[in-house]
Coordinates of C-alpha atoms and ligand atoms in Angstrom, one line a residue:
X1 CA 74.4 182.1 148.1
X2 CA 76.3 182.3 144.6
X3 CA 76.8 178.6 142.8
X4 CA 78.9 178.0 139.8
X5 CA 77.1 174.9 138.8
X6 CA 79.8 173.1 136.4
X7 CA 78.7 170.7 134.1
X8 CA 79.1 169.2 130.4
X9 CA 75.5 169.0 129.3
X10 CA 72.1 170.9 129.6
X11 CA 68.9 169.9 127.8
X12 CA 67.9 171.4 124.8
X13 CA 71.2 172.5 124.3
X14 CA 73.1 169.3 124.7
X15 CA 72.2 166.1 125.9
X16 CA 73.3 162.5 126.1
X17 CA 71.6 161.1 129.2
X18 CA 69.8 162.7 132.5
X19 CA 72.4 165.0 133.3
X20 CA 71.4 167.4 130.7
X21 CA 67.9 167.3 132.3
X22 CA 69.1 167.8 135.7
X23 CA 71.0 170.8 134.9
X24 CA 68.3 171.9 132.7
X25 CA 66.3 171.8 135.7
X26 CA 67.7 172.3 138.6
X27 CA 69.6 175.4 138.7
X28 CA 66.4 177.0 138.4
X29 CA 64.6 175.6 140.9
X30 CA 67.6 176.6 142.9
X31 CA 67.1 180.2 142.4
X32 CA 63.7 180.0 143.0
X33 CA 64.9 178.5 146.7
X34 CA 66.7 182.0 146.9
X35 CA 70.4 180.7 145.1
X36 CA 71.8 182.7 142.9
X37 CA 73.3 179.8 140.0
X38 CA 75.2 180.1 136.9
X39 CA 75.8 177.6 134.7
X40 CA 79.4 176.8 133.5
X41 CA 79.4 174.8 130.1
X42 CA 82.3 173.5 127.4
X43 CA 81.9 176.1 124.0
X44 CA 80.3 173.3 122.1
X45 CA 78.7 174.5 119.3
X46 CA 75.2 174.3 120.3
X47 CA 75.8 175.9 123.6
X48 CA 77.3 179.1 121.6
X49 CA 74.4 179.1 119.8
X50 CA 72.0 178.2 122.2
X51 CA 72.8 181.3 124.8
X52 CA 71.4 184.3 123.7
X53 CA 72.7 187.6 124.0
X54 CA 76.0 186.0 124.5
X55 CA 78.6 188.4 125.4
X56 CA 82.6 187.9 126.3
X57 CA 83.2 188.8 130.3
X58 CA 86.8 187.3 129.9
X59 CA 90.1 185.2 129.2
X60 CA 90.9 182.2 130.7
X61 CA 95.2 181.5 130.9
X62 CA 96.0 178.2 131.4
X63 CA 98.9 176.3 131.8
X64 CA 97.2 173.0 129.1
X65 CA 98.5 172.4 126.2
X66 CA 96.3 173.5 123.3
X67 CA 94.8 175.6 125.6
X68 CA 96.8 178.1 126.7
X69 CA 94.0 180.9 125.9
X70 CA 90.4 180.5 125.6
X71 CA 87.4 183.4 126.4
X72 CA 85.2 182.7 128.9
X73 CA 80.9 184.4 127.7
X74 CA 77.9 184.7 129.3
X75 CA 74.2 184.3 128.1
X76 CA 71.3 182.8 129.6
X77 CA 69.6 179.9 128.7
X78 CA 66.2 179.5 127.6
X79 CA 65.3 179.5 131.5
X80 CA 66.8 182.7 131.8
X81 CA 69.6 181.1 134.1
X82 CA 72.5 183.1 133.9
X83 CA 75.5 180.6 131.9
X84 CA 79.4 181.7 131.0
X85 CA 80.6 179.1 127.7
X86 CA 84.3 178.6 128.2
X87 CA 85.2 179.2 124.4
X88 CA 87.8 177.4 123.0
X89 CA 87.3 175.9 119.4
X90 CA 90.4 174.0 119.2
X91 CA 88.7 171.7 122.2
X92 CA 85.0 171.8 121.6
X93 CA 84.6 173.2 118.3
X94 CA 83.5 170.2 117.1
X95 CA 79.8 168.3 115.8
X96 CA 77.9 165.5 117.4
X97 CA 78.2 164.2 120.6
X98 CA 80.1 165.8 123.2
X99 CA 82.7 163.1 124.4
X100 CA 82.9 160.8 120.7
X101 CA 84.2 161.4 117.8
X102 CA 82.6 160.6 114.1
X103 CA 84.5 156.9 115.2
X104 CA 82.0 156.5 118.3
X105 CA 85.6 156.5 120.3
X106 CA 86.2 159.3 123.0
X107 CA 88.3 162.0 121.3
X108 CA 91.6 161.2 122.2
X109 CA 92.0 164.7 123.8
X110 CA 89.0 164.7 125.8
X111 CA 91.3 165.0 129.2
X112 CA 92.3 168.4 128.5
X113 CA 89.3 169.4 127.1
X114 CA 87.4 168.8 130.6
X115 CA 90.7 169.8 132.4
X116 CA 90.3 173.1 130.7
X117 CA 86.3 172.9 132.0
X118 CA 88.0 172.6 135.4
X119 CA 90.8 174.9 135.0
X120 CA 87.9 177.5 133.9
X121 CA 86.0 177.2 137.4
X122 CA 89.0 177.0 139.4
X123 CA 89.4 180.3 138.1
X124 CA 86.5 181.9 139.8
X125 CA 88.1 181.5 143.0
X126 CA 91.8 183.2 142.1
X127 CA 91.6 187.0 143.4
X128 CA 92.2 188.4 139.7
X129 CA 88.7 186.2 138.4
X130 CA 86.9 187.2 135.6
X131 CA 83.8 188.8 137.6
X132 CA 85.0 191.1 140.7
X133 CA 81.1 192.0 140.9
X134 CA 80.5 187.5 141.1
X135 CA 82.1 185.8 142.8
X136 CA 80.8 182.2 143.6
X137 CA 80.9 180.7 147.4
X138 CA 79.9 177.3 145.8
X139 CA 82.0 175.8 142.9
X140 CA 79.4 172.5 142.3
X141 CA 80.8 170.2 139.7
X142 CA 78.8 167.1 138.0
X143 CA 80.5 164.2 137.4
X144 CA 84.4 163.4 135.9
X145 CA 84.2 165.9 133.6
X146 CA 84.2 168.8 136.8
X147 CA 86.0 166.1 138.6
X148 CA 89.2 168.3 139.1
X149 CA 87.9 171.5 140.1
X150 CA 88.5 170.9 143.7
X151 CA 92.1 169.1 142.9
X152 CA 93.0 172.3 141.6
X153 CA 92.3 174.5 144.4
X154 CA 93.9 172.3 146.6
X155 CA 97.1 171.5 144.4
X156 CA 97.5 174.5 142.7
X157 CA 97.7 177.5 144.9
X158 CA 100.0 179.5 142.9
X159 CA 97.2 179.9 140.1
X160 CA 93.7 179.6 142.4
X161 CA 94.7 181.2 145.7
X162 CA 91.8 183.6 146.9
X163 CA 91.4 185.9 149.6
X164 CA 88.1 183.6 150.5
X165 CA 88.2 180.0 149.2
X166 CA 84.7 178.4 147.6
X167 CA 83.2 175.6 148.8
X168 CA 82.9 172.8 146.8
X169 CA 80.7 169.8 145.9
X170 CA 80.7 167.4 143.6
X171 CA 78.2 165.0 142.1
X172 CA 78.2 161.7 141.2
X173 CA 75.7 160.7 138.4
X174 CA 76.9 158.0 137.3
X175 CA 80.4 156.6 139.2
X176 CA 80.9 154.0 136.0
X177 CA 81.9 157.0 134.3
X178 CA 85.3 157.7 135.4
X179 CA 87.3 160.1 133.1
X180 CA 90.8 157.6 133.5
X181 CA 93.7 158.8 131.6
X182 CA 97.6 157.7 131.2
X183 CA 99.9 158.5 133.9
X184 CA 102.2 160.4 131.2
X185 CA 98.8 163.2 131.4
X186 CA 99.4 164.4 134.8
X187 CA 102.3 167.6 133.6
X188 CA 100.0 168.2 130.8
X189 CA 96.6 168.1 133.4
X190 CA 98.9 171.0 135.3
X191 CA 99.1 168.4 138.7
X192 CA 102.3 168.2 140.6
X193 CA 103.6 164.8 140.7
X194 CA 103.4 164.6 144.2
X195 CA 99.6 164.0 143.8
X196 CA 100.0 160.5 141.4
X197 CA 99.5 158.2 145.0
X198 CA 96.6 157.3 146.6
X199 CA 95.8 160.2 148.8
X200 CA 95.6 162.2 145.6
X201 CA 94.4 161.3 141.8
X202 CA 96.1 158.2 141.3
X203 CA 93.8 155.3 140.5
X204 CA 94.7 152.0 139.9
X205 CA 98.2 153.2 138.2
X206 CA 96.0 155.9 136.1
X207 CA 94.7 159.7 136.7
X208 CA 91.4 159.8 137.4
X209 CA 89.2 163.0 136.8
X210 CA 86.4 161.4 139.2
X211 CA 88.5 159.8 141.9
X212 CA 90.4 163.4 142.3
X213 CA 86.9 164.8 142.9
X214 CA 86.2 162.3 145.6
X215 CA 89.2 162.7 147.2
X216 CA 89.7 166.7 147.3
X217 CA 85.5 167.8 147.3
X218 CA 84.6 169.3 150.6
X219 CA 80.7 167.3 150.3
X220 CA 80.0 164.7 147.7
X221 CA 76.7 164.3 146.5
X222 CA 74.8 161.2 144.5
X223 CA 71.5 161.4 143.2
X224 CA 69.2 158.7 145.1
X225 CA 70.0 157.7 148.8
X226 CA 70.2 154.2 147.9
X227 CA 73.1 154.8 145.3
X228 CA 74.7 156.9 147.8
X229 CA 75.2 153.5 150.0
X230 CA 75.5 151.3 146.7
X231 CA 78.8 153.3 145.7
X232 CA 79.9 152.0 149.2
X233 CA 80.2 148.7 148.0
X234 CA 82.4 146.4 146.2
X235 CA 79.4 145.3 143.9
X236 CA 78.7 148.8 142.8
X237 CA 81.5 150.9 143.7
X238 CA 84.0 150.1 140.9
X239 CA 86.8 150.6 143.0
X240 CA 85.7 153.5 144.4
X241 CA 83.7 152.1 147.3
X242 CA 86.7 152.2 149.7
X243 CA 87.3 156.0 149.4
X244 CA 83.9 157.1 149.5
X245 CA 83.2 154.7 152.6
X246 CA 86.1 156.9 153.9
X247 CA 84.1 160.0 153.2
X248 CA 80.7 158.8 154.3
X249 CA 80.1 161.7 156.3
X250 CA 80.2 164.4 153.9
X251 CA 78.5 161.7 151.3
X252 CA 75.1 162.6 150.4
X253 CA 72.5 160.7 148.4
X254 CA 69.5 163.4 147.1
X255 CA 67.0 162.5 144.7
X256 CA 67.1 164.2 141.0
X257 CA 63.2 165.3 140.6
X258 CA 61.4 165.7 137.1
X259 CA 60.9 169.3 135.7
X260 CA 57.0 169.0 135.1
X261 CA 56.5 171.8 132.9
X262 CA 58.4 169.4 130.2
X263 CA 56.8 165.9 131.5
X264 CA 53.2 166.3 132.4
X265 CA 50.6 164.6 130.3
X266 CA 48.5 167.4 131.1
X267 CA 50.2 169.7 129.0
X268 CA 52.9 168.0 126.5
X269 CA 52.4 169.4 123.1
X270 CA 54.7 166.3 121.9
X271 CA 51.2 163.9 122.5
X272 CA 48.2 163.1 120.3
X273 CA 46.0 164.0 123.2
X274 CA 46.4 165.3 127.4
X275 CA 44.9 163.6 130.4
X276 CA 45.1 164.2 133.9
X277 CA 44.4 161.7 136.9
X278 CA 41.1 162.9 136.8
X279 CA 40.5 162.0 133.7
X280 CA 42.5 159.5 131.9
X281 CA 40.4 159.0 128.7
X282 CA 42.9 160.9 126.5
X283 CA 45.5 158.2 127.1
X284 CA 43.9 155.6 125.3
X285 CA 44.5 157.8 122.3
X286 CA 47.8 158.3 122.9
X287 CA 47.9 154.2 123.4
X288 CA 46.1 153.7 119.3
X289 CA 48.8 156.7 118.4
X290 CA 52.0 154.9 119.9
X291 CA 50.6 151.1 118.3
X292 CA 50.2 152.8 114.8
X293 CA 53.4 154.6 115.1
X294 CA 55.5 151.5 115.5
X295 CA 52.9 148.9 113.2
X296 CA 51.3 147.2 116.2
X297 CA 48.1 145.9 116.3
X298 CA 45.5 148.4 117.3
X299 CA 44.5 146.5 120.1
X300 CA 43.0 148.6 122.5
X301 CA 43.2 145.4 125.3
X302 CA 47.3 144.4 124.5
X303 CA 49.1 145.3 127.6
X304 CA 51.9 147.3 125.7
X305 CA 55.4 147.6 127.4
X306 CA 58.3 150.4 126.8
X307 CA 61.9 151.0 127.0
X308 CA 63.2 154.4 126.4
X309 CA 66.7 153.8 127.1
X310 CA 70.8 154.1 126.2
X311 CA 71.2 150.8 125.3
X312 CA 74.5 149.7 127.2
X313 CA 74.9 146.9 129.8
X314 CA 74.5 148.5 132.6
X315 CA 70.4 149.1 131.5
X316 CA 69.8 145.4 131.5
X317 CA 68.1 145.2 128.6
X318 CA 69.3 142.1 127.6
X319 CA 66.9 141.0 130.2
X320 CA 63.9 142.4 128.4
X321 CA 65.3 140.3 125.1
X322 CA 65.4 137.5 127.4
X323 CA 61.6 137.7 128.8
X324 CA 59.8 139.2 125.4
X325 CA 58.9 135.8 124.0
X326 CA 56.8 134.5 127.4
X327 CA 55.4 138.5 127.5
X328 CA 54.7 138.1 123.6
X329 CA 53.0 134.7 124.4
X330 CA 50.7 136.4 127.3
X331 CA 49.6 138.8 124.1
X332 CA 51.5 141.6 125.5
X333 CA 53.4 144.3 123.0
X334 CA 56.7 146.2 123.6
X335 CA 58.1 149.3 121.9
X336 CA 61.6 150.3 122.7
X337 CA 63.1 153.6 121.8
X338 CA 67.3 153.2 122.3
X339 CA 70.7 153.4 121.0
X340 CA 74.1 152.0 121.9
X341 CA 75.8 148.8 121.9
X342 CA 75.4 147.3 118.2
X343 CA 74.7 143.7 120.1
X344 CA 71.9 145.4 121.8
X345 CA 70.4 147.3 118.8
X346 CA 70.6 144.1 116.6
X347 CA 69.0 141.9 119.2
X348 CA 65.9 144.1 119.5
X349 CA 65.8 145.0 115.5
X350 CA 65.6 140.7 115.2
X351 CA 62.7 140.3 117.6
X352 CA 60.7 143.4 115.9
X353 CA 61.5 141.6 112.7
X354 CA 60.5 138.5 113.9
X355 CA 57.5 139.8 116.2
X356 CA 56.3 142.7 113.7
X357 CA 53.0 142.9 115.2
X358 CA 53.9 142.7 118.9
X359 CA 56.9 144.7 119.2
X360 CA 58.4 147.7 117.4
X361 CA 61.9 148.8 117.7
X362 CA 63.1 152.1 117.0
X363 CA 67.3 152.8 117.2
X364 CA 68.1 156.4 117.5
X365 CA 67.4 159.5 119.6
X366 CA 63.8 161.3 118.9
X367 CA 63.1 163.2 121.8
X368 CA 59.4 164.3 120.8
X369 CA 58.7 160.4 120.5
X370 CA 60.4 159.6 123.6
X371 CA 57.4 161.2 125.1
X372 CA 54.3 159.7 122.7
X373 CA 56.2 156.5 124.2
X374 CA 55.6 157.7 127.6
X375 CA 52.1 158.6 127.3
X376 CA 50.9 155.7 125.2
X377 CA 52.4 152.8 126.9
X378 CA 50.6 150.9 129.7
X379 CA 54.1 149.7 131.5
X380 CA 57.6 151.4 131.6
X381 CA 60.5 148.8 131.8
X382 CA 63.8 149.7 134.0
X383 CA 65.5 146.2 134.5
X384 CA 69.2 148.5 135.2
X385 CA 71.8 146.6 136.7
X386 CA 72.5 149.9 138.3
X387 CA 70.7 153.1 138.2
X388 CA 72.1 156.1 140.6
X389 CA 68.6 157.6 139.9
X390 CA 67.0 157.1 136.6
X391 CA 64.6 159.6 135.6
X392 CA 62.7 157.6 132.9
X393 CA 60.3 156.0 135.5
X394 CA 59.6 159.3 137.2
X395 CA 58.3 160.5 133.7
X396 CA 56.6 157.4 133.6
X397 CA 54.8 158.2 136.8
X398 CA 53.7 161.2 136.4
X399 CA 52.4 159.6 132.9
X400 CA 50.4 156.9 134.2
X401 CA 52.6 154.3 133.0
X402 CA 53.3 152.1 136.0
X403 CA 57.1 151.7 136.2
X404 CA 58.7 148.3 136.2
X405 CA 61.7 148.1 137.7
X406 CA 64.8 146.4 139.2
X407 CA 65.4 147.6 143.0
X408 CA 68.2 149.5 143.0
X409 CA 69.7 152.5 142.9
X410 CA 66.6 155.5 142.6
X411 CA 64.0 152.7 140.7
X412 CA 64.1 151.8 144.7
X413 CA 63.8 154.7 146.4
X414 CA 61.1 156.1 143.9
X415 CA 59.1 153.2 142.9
X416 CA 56.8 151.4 145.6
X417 CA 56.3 147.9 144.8
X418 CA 52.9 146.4 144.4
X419 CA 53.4 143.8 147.0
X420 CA 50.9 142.8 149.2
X421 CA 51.3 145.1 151.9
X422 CA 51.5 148.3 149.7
X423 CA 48.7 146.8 147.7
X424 CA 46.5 146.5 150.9
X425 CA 47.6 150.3 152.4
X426 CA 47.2 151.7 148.9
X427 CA 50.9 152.9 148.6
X428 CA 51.9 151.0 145.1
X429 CA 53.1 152.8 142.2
X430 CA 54.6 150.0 139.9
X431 CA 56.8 146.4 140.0
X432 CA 59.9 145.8 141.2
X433 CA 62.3 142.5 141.0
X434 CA 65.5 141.8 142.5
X435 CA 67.9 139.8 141.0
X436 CA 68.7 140.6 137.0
X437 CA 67.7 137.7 135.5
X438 CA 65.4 137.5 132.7
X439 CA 63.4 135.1 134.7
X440 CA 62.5 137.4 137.2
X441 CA 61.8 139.7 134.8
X442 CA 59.5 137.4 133.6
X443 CA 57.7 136.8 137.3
X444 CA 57.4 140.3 137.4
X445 CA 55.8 141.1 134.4
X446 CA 52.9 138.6 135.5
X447 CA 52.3 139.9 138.4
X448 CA 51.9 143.3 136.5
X449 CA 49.5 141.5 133.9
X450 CA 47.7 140.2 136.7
X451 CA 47.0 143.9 138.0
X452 CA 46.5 145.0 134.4
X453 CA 43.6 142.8 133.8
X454 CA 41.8 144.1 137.4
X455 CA 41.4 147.9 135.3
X456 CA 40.1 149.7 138.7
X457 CA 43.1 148.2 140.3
X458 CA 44.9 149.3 137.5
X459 CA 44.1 152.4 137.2
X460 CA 44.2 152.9 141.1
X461 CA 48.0 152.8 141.0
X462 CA 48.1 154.6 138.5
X463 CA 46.2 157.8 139.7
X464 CA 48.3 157.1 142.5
X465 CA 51.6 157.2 140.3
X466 CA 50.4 160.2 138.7
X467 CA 50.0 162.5 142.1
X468 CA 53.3 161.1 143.5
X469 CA 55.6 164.6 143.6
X470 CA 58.8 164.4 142.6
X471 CA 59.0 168.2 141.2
X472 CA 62.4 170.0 141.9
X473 CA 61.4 171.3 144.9
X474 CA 62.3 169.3 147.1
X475 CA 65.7 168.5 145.8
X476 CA 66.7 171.6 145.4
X477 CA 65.9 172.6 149.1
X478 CA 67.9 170.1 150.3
X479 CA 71.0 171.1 147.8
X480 CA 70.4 174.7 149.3
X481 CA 71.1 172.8 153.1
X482 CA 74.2 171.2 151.9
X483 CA 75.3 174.5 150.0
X484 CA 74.9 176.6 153.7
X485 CA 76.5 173.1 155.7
X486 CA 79.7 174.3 153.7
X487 CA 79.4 177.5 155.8
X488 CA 80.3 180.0 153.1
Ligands
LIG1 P1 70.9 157.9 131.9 O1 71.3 159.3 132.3 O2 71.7 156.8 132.6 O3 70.9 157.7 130.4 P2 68.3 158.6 133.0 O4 67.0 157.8 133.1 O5 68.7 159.3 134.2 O6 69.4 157.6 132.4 O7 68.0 159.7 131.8 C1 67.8 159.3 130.5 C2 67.3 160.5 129.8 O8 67.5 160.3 128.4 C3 65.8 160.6 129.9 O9 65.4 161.9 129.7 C4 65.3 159.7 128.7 O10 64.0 160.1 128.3 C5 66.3 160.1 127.6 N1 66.6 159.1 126.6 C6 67.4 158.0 126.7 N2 67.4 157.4 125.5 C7 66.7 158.1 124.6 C8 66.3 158.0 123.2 N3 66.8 157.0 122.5 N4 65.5 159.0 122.7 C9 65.1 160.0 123.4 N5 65.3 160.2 124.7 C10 66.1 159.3 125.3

């Protein structure tokens, strides 16, 4: 089974959220399940540099403006997974993050630079494709920016027209991401006119990269069951809900997993010391590490809290501002790790300031502290409004940090609730609430402090948390049942 696995980020290499871990991850575990994956990525910079023995295989023609010719390479990532960069400076030649410019806007051109993305995998399927000796039976595309890979093959015959056509899926990480552009884009994107309506890319008088992968994929994927039915919904669906209600049967909602030889206390070099669920001891130093990092009291007995987080609406982090004077009150800390919307950053830099020995506030992007943070908290807040999977509480798992989180999305499909029931079978891994409001927030976090202050209780769940498996296995087993479904 040969996969092009499409996608605009892949950890180290470039990363602005869990996609870049998920393709970091799972292609790999895929050919471990007997798939043979390559990776796909934009030129950017790092990814040039990142491959190694990078080496040109062949020119990509297209009918996009400012991208009329581009060369198509293949490395291998540190994984060894087998990766072609679609080269083309004039679209990704550029520093920083992959979608915003120095301004923190999208580039303005950022449709055709993921058209050209699309335009590149489309490609595989045309008889004259760059690899006689590979061709893919699979073209997989993650989220908008792969969104028109399957709108090409169906619209465009004259350029992707193959003896055998690919299957292909696409995946929805995160369906608030869209990729929406002007109507004026759709000679430039290469589609015929005839597909601006609503059987076709049109979306809400706009072209959307996302909604033209909904509509043309042959299976759709999500990354948690529960987001699978959420996207089916007004309340989550953003506008969406109606097609992919349409296409419910080839909708499928699988979970991401965590790739364990980066996240496992046992083993990260990024931690003042390892511990294991045998033996948990070394987390208490990791605790006195994390407190001195951010200028907390060294209090060994302070139930500390953590957020490790973009910091955009959708998190619900305003909810955590709202509940940290009653958690300060109880004598709990908080550290949060995050960047994003100035309001956000601003409200958590006041209550540091304000709070300097309870709570410590760092705005940026530090990987390497990302996990002290895991391993030296006590509690791992995810208060999302929505969360298609989240993989910051399946770190915190594995980490011993029980997870407290909002039901929806994957925080409900990975995170058992200590209610009384799962508290009396011994299934509870963490805290859940259900309506985002800081007061509930608030409820919850007592009935964690409550646990916290029983420590065998406490640290029953969180042996418990620790052994729960949510390695790539799994996942990628069920991607490889979906790949054969397509019957290629
Ligand atoms: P999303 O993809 O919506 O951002 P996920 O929970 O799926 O949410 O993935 C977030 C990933 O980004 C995790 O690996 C998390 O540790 C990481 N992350 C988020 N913010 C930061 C930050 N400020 N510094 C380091 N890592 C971060």
């Amino acid at each position: 089974m040969r996969v092009l696995y499409v996608t605009s980020e892949c950890y180290p290499m470039v990363k602005t959220g869990g996609l870049a871990d998920v393709s970091a991850a799972l292609p790999p575990a895929l050919n471990a399940a007997g798939a043979d994956v390559r990776l796909l990525l934009p030129g950017y910079p790092a990814v040039l540099n990142g491959l190694s023995n990078l080496h040109e295989v062949g020119e990509l023609i297209t009918d996009l403006p400012g991208c009329d010719r581009a060369r198509l390479r293949i490395g291998r990532t540190a994984d060894g997974v087998l990766a072609y960069a679609l080269d083309a400076p004039s679209l990704y030649d550029r520093p920083g993050n992959p979608y915003l410019g120095p301004d923190g806007q999208d580039w303005p051109d950022n449709a055709l630079r993921f058209a050209a993305l699309a335009w590149a995998a489309a490609g595989f399927a045309s008889d004259d494709s760059y690899d006689p000796w590979w061709r893919p039976d699979v073209l997989h595309g993650h989220d908008w920016q792969a969104g028109l890979i399957p709108a090409y093959l169906e619209l465009r015959p004259d350029r992707f027209a193959g003896a055998v056509r690919p299957g292909t899926v696409l995946t929805i990480h995160n369906i608030a991401y869209q990729g929406n552009f002007g109507p004026w884009m759709l000679g430039d994107l290469g589609l015929p006119s005839s597909s601006f309506r609503i059987d076709g890319v049109e979306y809400y008088g706009n072209v959307s990269f996302l909604k033209a992968g909904c509509y043309y994929a042959d299976r759709l994927t999500t990354v948690s069951p529960t987001y699978a039915n959420e996207i089916q919904t007004a309340e989550h669906g953003t506008g969406l809900q109606g097609l992919l209600a349409t296409r419910s049967d080839v909708l499928t909602g699988i979970l991401n997993g965590v790739d364990y030889a980066v996240w496992d206390p046992a083993t990260d070099p990024h931690i003042p010391a390892r511990y294991t669920p045998d033996d948990l001891g070394g987390k208490d130093a990791c605790k006195a590490d994390l407190q001195s990092a951010f200028g907390l009291d060294r209090r060994p007995d302070a139930p500390l809290a953590a957020v490790v987080s973009r910091l955009t609406w959708h998190k619900g982090l305003d909810l955590v501002l709202e509940a940290a004077a009653q958690w300060i009150a109880w004598g709990g800390q908080l550290v949060v790790l995050g960047s994003g919307d100035p309001a956000s950053e601003a409200g958590f830099r006041h209550l540091a300031q304000w709070h300097p020995q309870s709570v410590g506030v760092r705005i940026g992007y530090d990987e390497p502290l990302s996990h002290r943070i895991q391993a030296g908290a006590d509690l791992f807040l995810v208060p999302s409004r929505s969360e298609p999977c989240g993989l910051t509480q399946l770190y915190a798992l594995k980490y011993g940090t029980l997870p407290l989180v909002r039901r929806t999305g994957g925080l409900a499909d990975t995170v058992i609730d200590a209610n009384p029931a799962a508290s009396a079978d011994g299934s509870a891994t963490g805290f859940q609430f259900v309506n985002a409001t800081g007061q509930e927030l608030v409820w919850a976090l007592r009935r964690a402090l409550t646990v916290y202050r029983k420590p065998e209780r406490w640290q029953a769940m969180q042996r418990r948390a620790m052994t729960r498996d949510f390695g790539w296995h799994g996942p990628a087993e069920e991607y490889m049942e979906l790949y054969r479904g397509l019957g290629r």
